XYZ file of C-alpha atoms in Angstrom:
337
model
C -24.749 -16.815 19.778
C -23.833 -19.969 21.755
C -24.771 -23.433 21.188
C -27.706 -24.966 22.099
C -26.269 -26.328 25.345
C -24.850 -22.526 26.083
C -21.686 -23.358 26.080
C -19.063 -21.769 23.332
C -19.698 -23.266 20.049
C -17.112 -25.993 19.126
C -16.185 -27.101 15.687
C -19.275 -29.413 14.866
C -21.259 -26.704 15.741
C -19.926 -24.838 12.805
C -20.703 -27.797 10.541
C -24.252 -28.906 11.434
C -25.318 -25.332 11.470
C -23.887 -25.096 7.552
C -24.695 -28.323 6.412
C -21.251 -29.090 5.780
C -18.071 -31.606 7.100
C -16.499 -30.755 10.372
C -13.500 -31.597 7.386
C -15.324 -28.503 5.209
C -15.409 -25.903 8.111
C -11.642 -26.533 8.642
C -10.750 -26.085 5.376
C -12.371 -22.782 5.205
C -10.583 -21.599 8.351
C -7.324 -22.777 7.480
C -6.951 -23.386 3.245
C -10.431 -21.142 2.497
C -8.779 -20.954 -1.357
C -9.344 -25.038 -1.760
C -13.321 -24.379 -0.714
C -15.971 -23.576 -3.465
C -16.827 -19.715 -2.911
C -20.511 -20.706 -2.015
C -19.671 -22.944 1.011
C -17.205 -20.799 1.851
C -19.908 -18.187 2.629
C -22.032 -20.570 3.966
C -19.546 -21.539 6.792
C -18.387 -18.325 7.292
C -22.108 -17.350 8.128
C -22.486 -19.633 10.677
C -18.943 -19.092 11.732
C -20.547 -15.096 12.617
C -23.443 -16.577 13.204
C -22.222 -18.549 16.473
C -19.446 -16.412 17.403
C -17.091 -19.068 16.773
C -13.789 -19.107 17.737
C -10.780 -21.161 16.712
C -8.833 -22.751 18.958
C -5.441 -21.585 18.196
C -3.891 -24.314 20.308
C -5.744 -27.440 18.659
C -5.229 -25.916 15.119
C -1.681 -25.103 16.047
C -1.387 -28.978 16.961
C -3.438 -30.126 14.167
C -1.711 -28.076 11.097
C 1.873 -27.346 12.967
C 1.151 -23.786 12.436
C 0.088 -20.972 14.897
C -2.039 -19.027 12.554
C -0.281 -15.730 13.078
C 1.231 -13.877 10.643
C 3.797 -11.397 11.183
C 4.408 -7.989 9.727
C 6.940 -5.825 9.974
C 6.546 -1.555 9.087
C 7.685 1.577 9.830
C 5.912 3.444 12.349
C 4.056 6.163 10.635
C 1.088 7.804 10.028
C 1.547 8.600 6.435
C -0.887 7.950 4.002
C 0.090 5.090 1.914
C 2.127 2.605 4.510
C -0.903 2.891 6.994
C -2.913 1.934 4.178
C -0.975 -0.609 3.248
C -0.727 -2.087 6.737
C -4.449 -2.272 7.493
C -5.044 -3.961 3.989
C -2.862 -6.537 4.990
C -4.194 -7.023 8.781
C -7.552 -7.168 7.124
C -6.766 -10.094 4.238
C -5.331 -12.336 6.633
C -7.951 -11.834 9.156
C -10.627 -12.123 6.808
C -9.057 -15.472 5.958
C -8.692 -16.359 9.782
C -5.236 -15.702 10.509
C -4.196 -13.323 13.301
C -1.498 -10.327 12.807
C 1.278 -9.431 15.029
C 3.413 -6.172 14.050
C 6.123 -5.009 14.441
C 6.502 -1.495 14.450
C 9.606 0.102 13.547
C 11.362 3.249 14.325
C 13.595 2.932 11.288
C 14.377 0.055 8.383
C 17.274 -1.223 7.987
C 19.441 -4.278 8.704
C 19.756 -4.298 12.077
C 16.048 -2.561 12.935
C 14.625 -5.728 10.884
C 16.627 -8.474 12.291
C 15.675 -7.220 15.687
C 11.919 -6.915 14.501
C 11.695 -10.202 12.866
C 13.308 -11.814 16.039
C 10.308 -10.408 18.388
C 7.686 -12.335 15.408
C 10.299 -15.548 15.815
C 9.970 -15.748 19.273
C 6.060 -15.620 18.468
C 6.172 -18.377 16.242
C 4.498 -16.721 13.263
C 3.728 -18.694 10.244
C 5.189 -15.804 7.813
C 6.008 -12.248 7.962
C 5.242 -9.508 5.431
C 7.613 -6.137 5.468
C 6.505 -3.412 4.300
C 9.788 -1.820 3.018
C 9.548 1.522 1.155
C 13.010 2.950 1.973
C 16.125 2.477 0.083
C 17.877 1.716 3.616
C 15.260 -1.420 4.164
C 17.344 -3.358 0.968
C 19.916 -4.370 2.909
C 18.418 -6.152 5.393
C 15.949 -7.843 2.318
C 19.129 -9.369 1.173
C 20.342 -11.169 4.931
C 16.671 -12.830 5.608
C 16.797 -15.774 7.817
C 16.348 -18.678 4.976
C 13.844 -20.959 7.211
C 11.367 -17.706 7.316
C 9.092 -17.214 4.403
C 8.694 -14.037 3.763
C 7.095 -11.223 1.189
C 7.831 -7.776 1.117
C 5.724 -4.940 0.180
C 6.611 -1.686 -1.967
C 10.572 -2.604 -1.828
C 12.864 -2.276 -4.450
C 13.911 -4.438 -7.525
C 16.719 -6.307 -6.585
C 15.819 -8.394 -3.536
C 15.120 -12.342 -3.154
C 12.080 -12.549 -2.138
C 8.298 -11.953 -3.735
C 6.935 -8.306 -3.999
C 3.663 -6.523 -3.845
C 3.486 -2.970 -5.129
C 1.730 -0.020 -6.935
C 3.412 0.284 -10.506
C 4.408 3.721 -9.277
C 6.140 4.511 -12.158
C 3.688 3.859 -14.534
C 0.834 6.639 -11.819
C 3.753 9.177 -12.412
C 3.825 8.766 -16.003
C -0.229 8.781 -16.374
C -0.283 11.963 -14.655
C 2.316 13.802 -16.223
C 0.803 12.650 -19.734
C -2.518 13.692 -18.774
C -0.932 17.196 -17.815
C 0.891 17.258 -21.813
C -2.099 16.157 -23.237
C -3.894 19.174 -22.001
C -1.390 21.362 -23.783
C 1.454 22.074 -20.865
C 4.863 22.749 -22.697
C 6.701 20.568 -19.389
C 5.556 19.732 -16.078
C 7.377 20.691 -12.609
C 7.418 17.932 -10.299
C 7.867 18.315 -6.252
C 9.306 15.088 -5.449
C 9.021 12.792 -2.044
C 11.996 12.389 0.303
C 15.581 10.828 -1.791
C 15.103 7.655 0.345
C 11.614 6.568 -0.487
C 11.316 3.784 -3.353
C 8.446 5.243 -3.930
C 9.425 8.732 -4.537
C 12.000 7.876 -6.685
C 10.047 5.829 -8.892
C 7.378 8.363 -9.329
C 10.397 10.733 -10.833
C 11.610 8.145 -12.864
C 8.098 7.803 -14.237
C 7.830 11.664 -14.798
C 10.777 11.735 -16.270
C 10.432 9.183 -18.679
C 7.247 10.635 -20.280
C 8.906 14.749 -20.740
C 12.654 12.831 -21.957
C 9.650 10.536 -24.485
C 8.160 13.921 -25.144
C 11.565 15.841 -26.088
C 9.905 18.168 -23.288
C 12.329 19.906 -21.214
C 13.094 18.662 -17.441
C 13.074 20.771 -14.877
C 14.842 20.820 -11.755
C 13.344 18.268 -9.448
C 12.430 19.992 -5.786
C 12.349 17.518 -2.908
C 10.003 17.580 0.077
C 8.999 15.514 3.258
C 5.686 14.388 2.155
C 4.379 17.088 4.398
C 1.736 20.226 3.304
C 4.102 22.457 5.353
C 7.152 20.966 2.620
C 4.352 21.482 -0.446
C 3.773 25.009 0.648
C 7.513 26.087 1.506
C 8.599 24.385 -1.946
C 5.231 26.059 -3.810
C 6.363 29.542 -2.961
C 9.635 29.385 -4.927
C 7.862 29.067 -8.205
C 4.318 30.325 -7.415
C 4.764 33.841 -8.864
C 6.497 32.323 -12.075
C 4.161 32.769 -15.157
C 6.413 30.204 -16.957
C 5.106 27.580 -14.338
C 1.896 25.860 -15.757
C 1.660 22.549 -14.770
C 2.626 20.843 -11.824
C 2.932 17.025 -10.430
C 3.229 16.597 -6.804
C 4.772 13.262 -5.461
C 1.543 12.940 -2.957
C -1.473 14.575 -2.244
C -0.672 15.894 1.078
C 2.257 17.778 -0.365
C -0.048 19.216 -3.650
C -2.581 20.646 -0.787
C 0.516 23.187 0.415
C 1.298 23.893 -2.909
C -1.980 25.205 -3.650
C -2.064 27.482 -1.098
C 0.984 28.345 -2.066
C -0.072 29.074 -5.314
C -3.444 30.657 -4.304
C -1.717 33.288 -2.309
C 0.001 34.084 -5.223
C -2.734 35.275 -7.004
C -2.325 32.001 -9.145
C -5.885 30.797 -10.322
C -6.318 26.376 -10.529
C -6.356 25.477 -13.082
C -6.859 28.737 -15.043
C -3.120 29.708 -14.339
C -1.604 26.189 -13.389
C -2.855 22.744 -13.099
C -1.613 20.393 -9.936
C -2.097 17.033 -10.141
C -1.253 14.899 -6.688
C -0.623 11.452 -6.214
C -2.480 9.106 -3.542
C -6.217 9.887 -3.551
C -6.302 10.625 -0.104
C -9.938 10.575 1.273
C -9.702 14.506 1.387
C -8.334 14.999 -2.501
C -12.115 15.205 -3.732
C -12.756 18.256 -1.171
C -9.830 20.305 -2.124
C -10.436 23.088 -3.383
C -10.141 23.062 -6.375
C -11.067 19.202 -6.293
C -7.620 17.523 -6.624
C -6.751 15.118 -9.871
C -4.537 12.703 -8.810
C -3.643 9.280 -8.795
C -5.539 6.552 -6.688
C -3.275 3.551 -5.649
C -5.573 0.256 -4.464
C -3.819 -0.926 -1.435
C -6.603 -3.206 -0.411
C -5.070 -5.265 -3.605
C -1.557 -4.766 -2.694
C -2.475 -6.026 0.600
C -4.388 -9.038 -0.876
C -1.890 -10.387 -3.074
C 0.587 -9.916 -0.590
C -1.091 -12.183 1.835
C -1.728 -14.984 -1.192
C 2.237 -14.638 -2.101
C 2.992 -15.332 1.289
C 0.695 -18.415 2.164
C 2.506 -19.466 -1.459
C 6.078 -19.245 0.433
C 4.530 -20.834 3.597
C 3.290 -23.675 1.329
C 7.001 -24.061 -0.151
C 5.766 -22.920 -3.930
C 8.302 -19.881 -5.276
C 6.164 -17.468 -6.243
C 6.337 -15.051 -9.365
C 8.746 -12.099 -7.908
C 6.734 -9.548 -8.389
C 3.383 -8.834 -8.459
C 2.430 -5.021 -9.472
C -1.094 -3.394 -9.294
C -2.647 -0.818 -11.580
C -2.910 2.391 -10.350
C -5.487 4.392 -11.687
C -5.595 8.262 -12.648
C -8.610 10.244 -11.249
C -9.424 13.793 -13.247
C -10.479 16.364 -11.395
C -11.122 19.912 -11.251
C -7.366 21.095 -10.572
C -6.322 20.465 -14.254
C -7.033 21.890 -17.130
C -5.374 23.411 -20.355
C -2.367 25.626 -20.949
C -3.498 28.943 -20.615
C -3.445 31.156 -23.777
């Protein structure tokens, strides 16, 4: 909808349309945390309402910011960082910032100086990496120091704010879960040696059989891929001493159950699998897949907040870790007799 006059609806429209300040309806577009939740809505309706649209020139002029926010990733389609990346795009545009990224072939020092120069020459307000190798830490430690910046699912010993999944703390629920139904240890196909994430998931596993005084078995690595779950699934699928099993990510457990089901090994009446990721497909495995659901839509939020903190000059808390949360399914069950 247009104004009255048809023309494109301007600020004031926005205000006498919600009852509100044309000093209220800027607030909500540019500080919407300093606006009471109910006028928030209210201008936001009206906002939708008159298909308004910011001018990114006046605001830039007006607040000496552009409004854009920059992220830098990896280019992939995997699971989690895709995830993480539209959670992000969608917290700052829901609170009325625009996203440029930065997709890169690889992270690491000179990738992410050469990534955070295209945002630069942008002029973005902030930029958010996602980081989730081990070769990304690097360049975390040589960050321009005029930029404020966050970083998502890095590693501990960086200098600037993090958002993650407790990783460690999904790998230990799910390896627990697979002792408490009896298992005397639990084989774990890991993720690839350069992933954060991979690594913390063993460390988590791990921690809970060492706890246990459970033995440790040999860790097998794969690519995140079902082709790596199913290559690595047939070298212990026709081993009776093989009941339980925790896969680094969902993708991988769907190869090892095929793995396992050509075999002749019965889930969970031989051995239980338990994935990590709760990938949109886990509840239509078959059997349905227990695993562990990571909420990236709050990684992504409190990534966003942590970096409107740096761009307001505050020093946020260093890291910031979300829950993850274990979902039981039909792919676990006790030790057989």
């Amino acid at each position: 909808m247009k104004a009255r006059s048809g023309r494109p609806a301007v600020l004031m429209d926005v205000a006498v349309l919600a009852g509100v300040s044309t000093m209220t309806v800027s607030r909500v577009l540019n500080a919407p945390d300093l606006v009471r939740a109910e006028t928030r809505a209210r201008v936001l309706a009206a906002v939708r309402e008159l298909d308004y649209r910011p001018n990114q020139a006046a605001r830039q002029l007006v607040t000496g910011r552009s409004g854009v926010l920059g992220v830098v990733s990896i280019d992939t389609t995997l699971y989690g960082p895709a995830s993480t990346l539209y959670c992000i795009e969608q917290a700052a545009r829901h609170a009325g910032y625009n996203v440029s990224i930065a997709s890169l072939s690889s992270l690491n020092r000179r990738s992410m100086e050469e990534g955070l120069q295209r945002l630069r020459t942008q002029s973005v307000d902030g930029v958010i990496i996602v980081a989730p190798h081990e070769s990304a830490t690097d360049g975390l430690r040589h960050l321009p120091p005029e930029m404020p910046v966050v970083a998502v699912d890095a590693g501990d010993d960086i200098p600037v704010p993090v958002a993650k999944v407790d990783q460690r703390t999904g790998a230990a629920r799910a390896t627990r879960h697979l002792l408490d139904l009896g298992h005397e240890t639990v084989l774990h196909v890991a993720g690839p040696a350069d992933w954060l994430d991979a690594n913390d998931r063993i460390e988590g596993w791990r921690g809970v059989l060492e706890a246990a005084g459970r033995p440790v078995p040999e860790i097998l690595r794969g690519d995140w891929s079902s082709r790596s779950g199913y290559q690595l699934g047939g070298r212990f699928a026709a081993d009776p001493g093989v009941t339980a099993v925790f896969v680094a990510n969902d993708q991988m457990a769907l190869g090892v159950l095929r793995a396992l089901r050509e075999a002749g090994r019965r889930v969970p009446e031989d051995v239980s699998v338990a994935g990590f990721d709760d990938i949109p497909e886990a509840a239509y495995f078959w059997p349905p897949l227990t695993t562990v659901r990571q909420n990236f839509g709050e990684v992504g939020r409190l990534a966003f907040h942590l970096l409107l903190d740096r761009m307001a000059g505050a020093e946020p808390d260093a890291r910031r870790l979300v829950e993850p949360e274990l979902v039981v399914r039909e792919s676990t069950g006790p030790k057989p007799v």
